[in-house]
Amino acid sequence: MSNVYLEKMCEIVKARNPHEEEFLQAVTEVIESLEPVFARYPEFEEANILERIIEPERQIIFRVSWVDDQGKVRVNRGYRVQYNSAIGPYKGGIRFHPSVNLSIVKFLGFSQVFKNALTGLPLGGGKGGADFDPKGKSEMEIMRFCQSFMTELYRHLGPDTDVPAGDIGVGAREVGYLFGQYKRICNEFTGVLTGKGLSYGGSLVRKEATGFGLVYFVNEALKAINKSFDQATVVISGSGNVATYACQKAQELGAKVVAMSDSNGYIYDPNGINLDTIKEIKEVKRQRIKEYAQIHKDARYYEGSRGIWQVPCHIALPCATQNEIYEEDAKALIKNGCYCVGEGANMPTTPSAIKLLLEHGVLVAPGKAANAGGVATSGLEMTQNSQRLPWSAEEVDSRLRAIMCNIYKDCAAAIDEYGLGSLVEAANIVGFVKVARAMLEQGVI
Ligand code: NDP
Ligand code: 2IT
């Protein structure tokens, strides 16, 4: 980076947020993309927009006490980082995973700000979570935890203030318990969460939206290099919400998905993944992916989730978590002829792995753009809730597809406009400029 101002910003953010590794990684990546923006818009530097955008508007950390099935009191830590409301109410998921800490919630919230701007919908950015591990917990323990979590969080939310949704470890079941508790405390039925069940205001296609949107976006990007999902061999990490519906849409477009994973290991099926089996194991029985190899005799299970990147593929879709593709994994992908990495997860590829992939001509579809279909459809759920009218699946899906195509178009246009080398920089720039302009027009906020 040669811009002195941007270098100074990197130093400031490091000094103010020491030890927040994931957060610093996410911020540094964005800052490093911004040189052409600051060259074009000196007013952003003058108004110190960057330093303001990096600082979350509000960070809430709270105790979550709950009672387990043995009658013992347990304590977890809850978070909500309300990052930026320049273009709409705070919007972003809630993650329940033992690894959750402030750095992770801040990196997710920061990324969410630009992702939400890319959707073209009026959505600010935020993120929340808890270091609660849903694995091995009973249904009632999950419910009591969600109720306790919401008993603190409700005071910070509202359909025009902050609208959470799911993320890792938070799906329709948890959103249901969170929504029920919010409604009970506030005596108010509003669209205060998205990803709700269809029986109480959820949107059709929200469950599928992140995975479908990822494939719609990657499909657009592939057209530009004369490739497509048809006949392509695809590897997808994870086997949760995003991975499952990315698999479904990739298969619909003619791809052969040969491997999927969870945090313990991965399965390889030379005949192509049977998605009904995955849904039965993961969504219905909540079991480990290992079970797949018991059902499909040609399939093999391998311990260790990172091994999945050694499986030869044309298209890799990391859909599990942050920093799951390291430089070594990128080397293996390149060696095996992979031509596209589409980020379904948030920040799944490390900076050095992205650099290597780009240097070798691999198309990288960055998470902020490629996985924006989930939050975009959450935005559509908010619209339906406000109108008090549900839309058909076809209506939601066609809007989702149009949004993903538009995000691609905007990013491709930025590549031309600023003379950029990749969609990674383009997504950062398009999202940043939109939020920065709104902040500039609203004065010192
Ligand atoms: P789920 O909880 O449904 O699934 C997560 C999957 O990733 C599981 O297979 C899980 O395995 C695996 N995983 C989680 N943590 C790790 C880890 N530390 N190491 C290896 N594997 C891990 O979550 P989602 O599918 O909703 O989210 C996946 C990713 O997509 C996340 O990065 C999320 O932020 C991002 N995302 C989600 C959106 C959504 O709408 N849900 C929207 C946009 C992005 P295991 O079961 O073993 O834990
Ligand atoms: O990372 C994400 O975009 C999400 N977890 C979805 C957020 C949302 O509000 O739907």
Coordinates of C-alpha atoms and ligand atoms in Angstrom, one line a residue:
M1 CA 0.0 0.0 0.0
S2 CA 1.5 3.3 -1.0
N3 CA -1.1 5.8 0.2
V4 CA 0.3 7.4 3.4
Y5 CA -3.2 8.1 4.8
L6 CA -4.3 4.5 4.3
E7 CA -1.1 3.2 5.9
K8 CA -1.8 5.5 8.9
M9 CA -5.3 4.1 9.2
C10 CA -4.0 0.6 9.3
E11 CA -1.6 1.6 12.1
I12 CA -4.4 3.3 14.1
V13 CA -6.8 0.3 13.8
K14 CA -4.0 -2.1 14.9
A15 CA -3.2 0.1 17.9
R16 CA -6.8 0.5 19.0
N17 CA -7.8 -3.1 18.6
P18 CA -4.8 -5.1 19.7
H19 CA -5.1 -9.0 19.6
E20 CA -8.3 -8.9 17.5
E21 CA -6.8 -11.0 14.8
E22 CA -9.9 -11.7 12.7
F23 CA -11.1 -8.1 12.9
L24 CA -7.8 -6.7 11.9
Q25 CA -7.6 -9.2 9.0
A26 CA -11.1 -8.0 7.7
V27 CA -10.3 -4.3 8.1
T28 CA -6.9 -4.5 6.6
E29 CA -8.2 -6.3 3.5
V30 CA -10.8 -3.5 2.9
I31 CA -8.3 -0.7 3.6
E32 CA -5.8 -2.2 1.1
S33 CA -8.5 -2.1 -1.6
L34 CA -9.3 1.6 -1.1
E35 CA -6.4 3.4 -2.7
P36 CA -8.2 4.2 -6.0
V37 CA -11.3 5.4 -4.0
F38 CA -9.3 7.9 -1.9
A39 CA -7.5 9.1 -5.1
R40 CA -10.9 9.9 -6.6
Y41 CA -12.7 11.2 -3.6
P42 CA -10.5 13.5 -1.5
E43 CA -13.6 14.5 0.5
F44 CA -13.7 11.1 2.1
E45 CA -10.3 11.7 3.7
E46 CA -11.2 15.3 4.6
A47 CA -14.3 14.1 6.5
N48 CA -12.3 11.3 8.1
I49 CA -14.9 8.8 6.9
L50 CA -12.6 5.8 7.0
E51 CA -11.7 6.1 10.7
R52 CA -15.4 6.5 11.5
I53 CA -16.5 3.5 9.4
I54 CA -14.0 1.3 11.1
E55 CA -15.4 2.1 14.6
P56 CA -18.6 0.3 15.4
E57 CA -21.4 2.6 16.4
R58 CA -22.3 0.5 19.4
Q59 CA -21.0 -2.7 21.0
I60 CA -23.1 -4.6 23.5
I61 CA -21.6 -7.4 25.6
F62 CA -23.8 -9.2 28.1
R63 CA -24.1 -12.1 30.5
V64 CA -26.4 -15.0 29.5
S65 CA -27.3 -17.2 32.4
W66 CA -29.4 -20.2 31.8
V67 CA -30.3 -23.5 33.5
D68 CA -29.2 -26.9 32.0
D69 CA -31.1 -30.2 32.1
Q70 CA -29.3 -31.1 35.3
G71 CA -30.6 -28.0 37.0
K72 CA -27.1 -26.4 37.0
V73 CA -26.7 -22.7 36.2
R74 CA -24.5 -22.0 33.2
V75 CA -23.1 -18.8 32.0
N76 CA -22.2 -17.6 28.5
R77 CA -21.2 -14.3 27.0
G78 CA -23.5 -12.7 24.5
Y79 CA -22.6 -10.0 21.9
R80 CA -24.3 -7.6 19.5
V81 CA -22.2 -5.2 17.5
Q82 CA -24.3 -2.5 15.9
Y83 CA -21.8 -1.5 13.3
N84 CA -23.2 1.0 11.0
S85 CA -26.7 2.5 10.4
A86 CA -25.9 5.0 7.6
I87 CA -28.1 3.3 5.0
G88 CA -30.6 1.4 7.1
P89 CA -31.3 -0.4 10.4
Y90 CA -28.6 -2.6 11.7
K91 CA -28.9 -6.0 10.0
G92 CA -26.9 -9.2 10.4
G93 CA -26.9 -12.7 11.8
I94 CA -26.3 -14.2 15.2
R95 CA -23.7 -16.9 15.7
F96 CA -23.7 -19.5 18.4
H97 CA -20.3 -21.3 18.5
P98 CA -17.8 -21.8 21.3
S99 CA -15.2 -19.8 19.2
V100 CA -17.3 -16.6 19.3
N101 CA -15.5 -13.6 20.8
L102 CA -15.5 -9.8 20.2
S103 CA -12.9 -10.0 17.4
I104 CA -15.1 -12.5 15.4
V105 CA -18.3 -10.5 16.0
K106 CA -16.6 -7.3 14.9
F107 CA -15.1 -8.8 11.8
L108 CA -18.5 -10.2 10.8
G109 CA -20.2 -6.9 11.6
F110 CA -17.7 -4.9 9.6
S111 CA -18.0 -7.2 6.6
Q112 CA -21.8 -7.1 6.9
V113 CA -21.8 -3.3 6.5
F114 CA -20.4 -3.5 3.0
K115 CA -22.2 -6.7 2.0
N116 CA -25.5 -5.1 2.9
A117 CA -24.7 -2.0 0.9
L118 CA -24.0 -4.2 -2.1
T119 CA -27.5 -5.7 -2.0
G120 CA -28.9 -2.3 -3.0
L121 CA -31.4 -2.6 -0.1
P122 CA -31.7 -0.1 2.8
L123 CA -29.8 -2.2 5.3
G124 CA -27.2 -1.1 7.8
G125 CA -24.8 -3.7 9.3
G126 CA -24.4 -5.5 12.5
K127 CA -23.7 -9.0 14.0
G128 CA -24.2 -10.8 17.2
G129 CA -23.6 -14.1 18.9
A130 CA -22.6 -16.1 21.9
D131 CA -19.8 -18.5 22.9
F132 CA -22.5 -21.1 23.5
D133 CA -22.0 -24.5 21.9
P134 CA -25.3 -25.9 20.7
K135 CA -23.7 -29.4 20.1
G136 CA -25.0 -32.0 22.5
K137 CA -27.6 -29.7 24.0
S138 CA -31.2 -30.8 24.4
E139 CA -34.0 -29.0 22.7
M140 CA -35.1 -27.5 26.0
E141 CA -31.6 -26.3 26.8
I142 CA -31.4 -24.6 23.4
M143 CA -34.8 -23.0 24.1
R144 CA -33.8 -21.8 27.6
F145 CA -30.5 -20.4 26.2
C146 CA -32.3 -18.5 23.4
Q147 CA -34.9 -17.1 25.8
S148 CA -32.2 -15.9 28.2
F149 CA -30.2 -14.4 25.3
M150 CA -33.2 -12.5 24.1
T151 CA -34.2 -11.3 27.6
E152 CA -31.2 -9.0 27.4
L153 CA -31.0 -8.4 23.7
Y154 CA -34.6 -7.3 23.1
R155 CA -34.0 -3.8 24.5
H156 CA -31.5 -3.1 21.7
L157 CA -33.7 -4.4 18.8
G158 CA -36.7 -3.3 16.8
P159 CA -38.0 -3.7 13.2
D160 CA -36.6 -0.2 12.3
T161 CA -33.6 -0.4 14.7
D162 CA -31.8 -3.7 14.5
V163 CA -33.0 -6.9 12.9
P164 CA -31.0 -10.1 13.6
A165 CA -31.1 -13.4 11.7
G166 CA -29.3 -16.7 11.7
D167 CA -25.6 -17.6 11.2
I168 CA -23.5 -20.6 12.3
G169 CA -25.4 -22.5 15.0
V170 CA -28.6 -20.4 14.6
G171 CA -31.2 -21.6 12.2
A172 CA -35.0 -21.7 12.0
R173 CA -35.3 -23.5 15.4
E174 CA -33.3 -20.9 17.3
V175 CA -34.8 -17.9 15.4
G176 CA -38.2 -19.3 16.5
Y177 CA -37.3 -19.4 20.2
L178 CA -35.7 -15.9 19.9
F179 CA -38.7 -14.5 18.2
G180 CA -41.1 -16.0 20.7
Q181 CA -39.3 -14.5 23.6
Y182 CA -39.1 -11.0 21.9
K183 CA -42.8 -11.1 21.3
R184 CA -43.5 -12.2 24.8
I185 CA -41.5 -9.4 26.4
C186 CA -42.5 -6.6 24.0
N187 CA -46.1 -7.6 23.4
E188 CA -45.5 -6.8 19.8
F189 CA -45.6 -8.9 16.6
T190 CA -43.1 -7.3 14.2
G191 CA -40.5 -8.4 11.8
V192 CA -37.7 -8.0 14.3
L193 CA -35.9 -11.1 13.2
T194 CA -35.5 -12.7 9.8
G195 CA -35.2 -16.4 8.8
K196 CA -38.4 -17.0 10.7
G197 CA -40.6 -20.0 10.2
L198 CA -43.1 -19.9 7.4
S199 CA -46.0 -20.2 9.9
Y200 CA -45.2 -16.9 11.6
G201 CA -44.0 -14.4 9.0
G202 CA -40.9 -16.0 7.5
S203 CA -40.2 -15.7 3.8
L204 CA -40.2 -18.5 1.2
V205 CA -36.7 -19.1 -0.1
R206 CA -34.9 -17.4 2.9
K207 CA -33.6 -20.8 4.0
E208 CA -32.2 -21.5 0.5
A209 CA -31.2 -17.9 -0.2
T210 CA -27.5 -17.8 0.7
G211 CA -26.6 -21.0 -1.1
F212 CA -28.7 -20.2 -4.1
G213 CA -27.4 -16.7 -4.2
L214 CA -23.9 -17.9 -4.1
V215 CA -24.4 -20.1 -7.1
Y216 CA -26.3 -17.3 -9.0
F217 CA -23.4 -15.0 -8.4
V218 CA -20.7 -17.4 -9.3
N219 CA -22.6 -18.5 -12.4
E220 CA -22.6 -14.8 -13.6
A221 CA -18.9 -14.5 -12.9
L222 CA -18.1 -17.8 -14.7
K223 CA -19.9 -16.5 -17.8
A224 CA -17.2 -13.9 -18.1
I225 CA -14.5 -16.6 -18.4
N226 CA -16.6 -18.8 -20.6
K227 CA -17.2 -21.4 -17.9
S228 CA -20.3 -22.7 -16.2
F229 CA -21.5 -25.1 -13.5
D230 CA -22.6 -27.6 -16.2
Q231 CA -20.4 -30.7 -16.0
A232 CA -18.1 -29.0 -13.5
T233 CA -16.7 -30.9 -10.5
V234 CA -17.5 -29.0 -7.3
V235 CA -16.2 -29.3 -3.7
I236 CA -18.2 -27.6 -1.0
S237 CA -17.0 -27.3 2.6
G238 CA -19.5 -27.4 5.4
S239 CA -22.8 -29.2 5.4
G240 CA -25.0 -26.5 7.1
N241 CA -27.5 -24.1 5.7
V242 CA -25.3 -22.4 3.1
A243 CA -23.5 -25.5 2.0
T244 CA -26.6 -27.6 1.6
Y245 CA -28.4 -25.1 -0.7
A246 CA -25.3 -24.2 -2.6
C247 CA -25.1 -27.9 -3.4
Q248 CA -28.7 -28.1 -4.4
K249 CA -28.5 -25.2 -6.9
A250 CA -25.1 -26.3 -8.3
Q251 CA -26.5 -29.7 -9.0
E252 CA -29.6 -28.1 -10.6
L253 CA -27.2 -26.3 -12.9
G254 CA -25.5 -29.6 -13.9
A255 CA -22.5 -29.7 -11.6
K256 CA -21.2 -32.8 -9.9
V257 CA -20.6 -32.1 -6.3
V258 CA -18.2 -34.7 -5.0
A259 CA -17.3 -33.7 -1.4
M260 CA -18.8 -32.0 1.6
S261 CA -17.6 -31.6 5.2
D262 CA -18.3 -30.7 8.8
S263 CA -15.8 -29.6 11.5
N264 CA -14.7 -33.2 12.1
G265 CA -14.0 -34.4 8.5
Y266 CA -15.2 -34.7 5.0
I267 CA -17.0 -37.2 2.7
Y268 CA -16.0 -38.0 -0.9
D269 CA -18.6 -39.5 -3.1
P270 CA -17.4 -40.4 -6.6
N271 CA -21.0 -40.8 -7.8
G272 CA -21.9 -37.2 -6.7
I273 CA -23.3 -36.2 -3.4
N274 CA -26.9 -37.4 -2.6
L275 CA -28.5 -34.3 -1.2
D276 CA -31.5 -36.0 0.3
T277 CA -29.1 -38.0 2.4
I278 CA -27.3 -34.8 3.5
K279 CA -30.6 -33.1 4.4
E280 CA -31.8 -36.2 6.4
I281 CA -28.5 -36.5 8.3
K282 CA -27.9 -32.8 9.0
E283 CA -31.4 -31.1 9.1
V284 CA -33.6 -33.9 10.4
K285 CA -31.3 -36.0 12.6
R286 CA -28.6 -33.4 13.4
Q287 CA -25.9 -36.1 13.1
R288 CA -22.3 -35.9 11.9
I289 CA -21.5 -36.1 8.1
K290 CA -19.6 -39.3 8.8
E291 CA -23.0 -41.1 8.7
Y292 CA -23.1 -40.5 5.0
A293 CA -20.5 -43.1 4.3
Q294 CA -22.6 -45.7 6.2
I295 CA -25.4 -45.1 3.8
H296 CA -23.6 -44.7 0.5
K297 CA -21.1 -47.6 0.1
D298 CA -19.0 -46.0 -2.7
A299 CA -18.5 -42.9 -0.5
R300 CA -15.5 -42.5 1.9
Y301 CA -15.2 -40.5 5.0
Y302 CA -11.9 -38.8 6.0
E303 CA -11.1 -37.4 9.4
G304 CA -10.0 -33.7 9.3
S305 CA -12.0 -31.0 7.5
R306 CA -9.1 -29.3 5.7
G307 CA -8.3 -32.4 3.6
I308 CA -11.3 -31.5 1.5
W309 CA -9.2 -29.0 -0.5
Q310 CA -7.0 -31.9 -1.7
V311 CA -10.0 -33.3 -3.6
P312 CA -9.6 -32.3 -7.3
C313 CA -12.3 -29.9 -8.5
H314 CA -13.0 -27.1 -11.0
I315 CA -15.0 -25.0 -8.5
A316 CA -14.5 -24.8 -4.7
L317 CA -17.2 -23.3 -2.6
P318 CA -16.0 -22.8 1.0
C319 CA -19.3 -22.6 3.0
A320 CA -18.2 -23.4 6.6
T321 CA -16.3 -20.7 8.4
Q322 CA -13.6 -18.0 8.4
N323 CA -10.0 -18.9 7.5
E324 CA -10.6 -22.4 6.1
I325 CA -8.5 -22.1 3.0
Y326 CA -4.9 -21.4 3.8
E327 CA -2.0 -20.9 1.3
E328 CA -1.2 -24.6 1.3
D329 CA -4.8 -25.5 0.5
A330 CA -4.8 -22.9 -2.3
K331 CA -1.7 -24.5 -3.8
A332 CA -3.5 -27.8 -3.9
L333 CA -6.5 -26.3 -5.5
I334 CA -4.4 -24.6 -8.2
K335 CA -2.4 -27.8 -8.8
N336 CA -5.5 -29.8 -9.3
G337 CA -7.0 -27.4 -11.9
C338 CA -9.5 -25.4 -9.8
Y339 CA -10.5 -22.3 -11.7
C340 CA -12.9 -20.7 -9.3
V341 CA -13.3 -20.2 -5.6
G342 CA -16.7 -18.9 -4.5
E343 CA -17.0 -17.7 -0.9
G344 CA -20.2 -18.9 0.7
A345 CA -18.8 -18.4 4.2
N346 CA -17.5 -15.0 5.5
M347 CA -13.8 -14.6 5.0
P348 CA -13.1 -18.3 4.4
T349 CA -9.9 -17.6 2.4
T350 CA -6.8 -16.2 4.1
P351 CA -5.2 -13.1 2.6
S352 CA -2.1 -15.0 1.4
A353 CA -4.3 -17.7 -0.1
I354 CA -6.4 -15.1 -2.0
K355 CA -3.2 -13.5 -3.3
L356 CA -1.9 -16.9 -4.6
L357 CA -5.2 -17.8 -6.2
L358 CA -5.4 -14.4 -8.0
E359 CA -1.8 -14.7 -9.1
H360 CA -2.6 -18.0 -10.7
G361 CA -5.6 -16.6 -12.5
V362 CA -8.2 -18.3 -10.3
L363 CA -11.5 -16.4 -10.3
V364 CA -12.3 -15.5 -6.6
A365 CA -15.9 -14.6 -5.9
P366 CA -15.5 -12.7 -2.6
G367 CA -18.0 -13.4 0.3
K368 CA -19.2 -9.8 0.7
A369 CA -20.7 -10.1 -2.8
A370 CA -21.1 -13.9 -3.3
N371 CA -22.9 -14.7 0.0
A372 CA -25.1 -11.5 0.1
G373 CA -28.1 -13.5 -1.1
G374 CA -29.0 -14.5 2.5
V375 CA -29.2 -11.0 3.9
A376 CA -30.8 -9.7 0.7
T377 CA -33.6 -12.2 1.1
S378 CA -33.8 -11.2 4.8
G379 CA -34.4 -7.7 3.4
L380 CA -37.2 -9.1 1.3
E381 CA -38.6 -10.8 4.4
M382 CA -38.6 -7.4 6.1
T383 CA -40.5 -5.9 3.2
Q384 CA -43.1 -8.6 3.3
N385 CA -43.5 -8.2 7.0
S386 CA -44.0 -4.4 6.7
Q387 CA -46.5 -4.9 3.9
R388 CA -48.1 -7.8 5.9
L389 CA -48.2 -9.7 2.6
P390 CA -46.3 -12.9 1.8
W391 CA -44.8 -13.3 -1.7
S392 CA -44.6 -16.5 -3.7
A393 CA -41.4 -18.6 -3.9
E394 CA -41.1 -17.6 -7.6
E395 CA -41.3 -13.9 -6.7
V396 CA -38.7 -14.1 -4.0
D397 CA -36.4 -16.3 -6.0
S398 CA -36.6 -14.0 -9.1
R399 CA -35.8 -11.0 -6.9
L400 CA -32.9 -12.8 -5.3
R401 CA -31.5 -13.7 -8.7
A402 CA -31.9 -10.2 -9.9
I403 CA -30.1 -8.8 -6.9
M404 CA -27.2 -11.3 -7.3
C405 CA -26.8 -10.4 -11.0
N406 CA -26.9 -6.7 -10.1
I407 CA -24.2 -7.1 -7.5
Y408 CA -22.0 -8.9 -10.1
K409 CA -22.7 -6.1 -12.6
D410 CA -21.8 -3.4 -10.1
C411 CA -18.6 -5.2 -9.2
A412 CA -17.7 -5.8 -12.9
A413 CA -18.4 -2.1 -13.6
A414 CA -16.1 -1.1 -10.8
I415 CA -13.3 -3.2 -12.2
D416 CA -13.5 -1.2 -15.4
E417 CA -14.0 2.1 -13.8
Y418 CA -11.1 1.9 -11.4
G419 CA -8.9 -0.5 -13.4
L420 CA -9.0 -3.2 -10.7
G421 CA -7.4 -6.6 -10.8
S422 CA -10.2 -8.6 -9.1
L423 CA -13.8 -8.9 -7.8
V424 CA -12.3 -8.9 -4.3
E425 CA -11.2 -5.2 -4.5
A426 CA -14.3 -4.4 -6.5
A427 CA -16.8 -5.6 -3.8
N428 CA -14.9 -3.7 -1.1
I429 CA -14.9 -0.5 -3.2
V430 CA -18.6 -0.6 -4.3
G431 CA -19.8 -1.3 -0.7
F432 CA -17.5 1.3 0.8
V433 CA -18.4 4.1 -1.6
K434 CA -22.1 3.6 -1.0
V435 CA -21.8 3.8 2.8
A436 CA -19.2 6.6 2.8
R437 CA -21.4 8.8 0.6
A438 CA -24.4 8.3 2.9
M439 CA -22.2 9.2 5.9
L440 CA -20.8 12.2 4.2
E441 CA -24.3 13.5 3.5
Q442 CA -25.5 13.0 7.1
G443 CA -22.9 15.2 8.7
V444 CA -20.6 14.1 11.5
I445 CA -22.2 10.9 12.7
Ligands
NDP1 P1 -24.5 -23.7 9.9 O1 -24.3 -23.7 11.3 O2 -25.7 -24.1 9.3 O3 -23.3 -24.6 9.3 C1 -22.0 -24.4 9.5 C2 -21.2 -25.5 8.8 O4 -19.8 -25.2 8.9 C3 -21.3 -26.9 9.6 O5 -21.2 -27.9 8.7 C4 -20.2 -26.8 10.6 O6 -19.7 -28.1 11.0 C5 -19.1 -26.1 9.8 N1 -18.2 -25.3 10.7 C6 -18.6 -24.4 11.6 N2 -17.5 -23.9 12.2 C7 -16.5 -24.6 11.8 C8 -15.1 -24.6 12.1 N3 -14.6 -23.8 13.1 N4 -14.3 -25.5 11.4 C9 -14.8 -26.3 10.5 N5 -16.1 -26.3 10.1 C10 -16.9 -25.5 10.8 O7 -24.0 -22.2 9.4 P2 -24.3 -21.5 8.0 O8 -24.3 -22.5 6.9 O9 -25.4 -20.6 8.2 O10 -23.0 -20.6 7.9 C11 -21.8 -21.0 7.2 C12 -21.0 -19.8 6.8 O11 -21.7 -19.0 5.9 C13 -20.5 -18.9 8.0 O12 -19.3 -18.4 7.6 C14 -21.6 -17.8 7.9 O13 -21.1 -16.6 8.5 C15 -21.8 -17.7 6.4 N6 -23.0 -17.0 6.0 C16 -24.2 -17.5 6.4 C17 -25.4 -16.9 6.0 C18 -26.7 -17.5 6.3 O14 -27.7 -16.9 5.8 N7 -26.9 -18.5 7.2 C19 -25.4 -15.8 5.1 C20 -24.0 -15.4 4.6 C21 -22.9 -16.0 5.1 P3 -20.1 -28.6 12.5 O15 -21.5 -29.0 12.4 O16 -19.2 -29.7 12.7 O17 -19.9 -27.4 13.4
2IT2 O1 -23.5 -13.3 7.1 C1 -24.7 -13.1 6.8 O2 -24.9 -12.3 5.8 C2 -25.8 -13.7 7.5 N1 -25.5 -14.5 8.4 C3 -27.2 -13.4 7.2 C4 -27.6 -12.1 7.8 C5 -29.1 -11.8 7.7 O3 -29.5 -10.8 8.3 O4 -29.8 -12.4 7.0

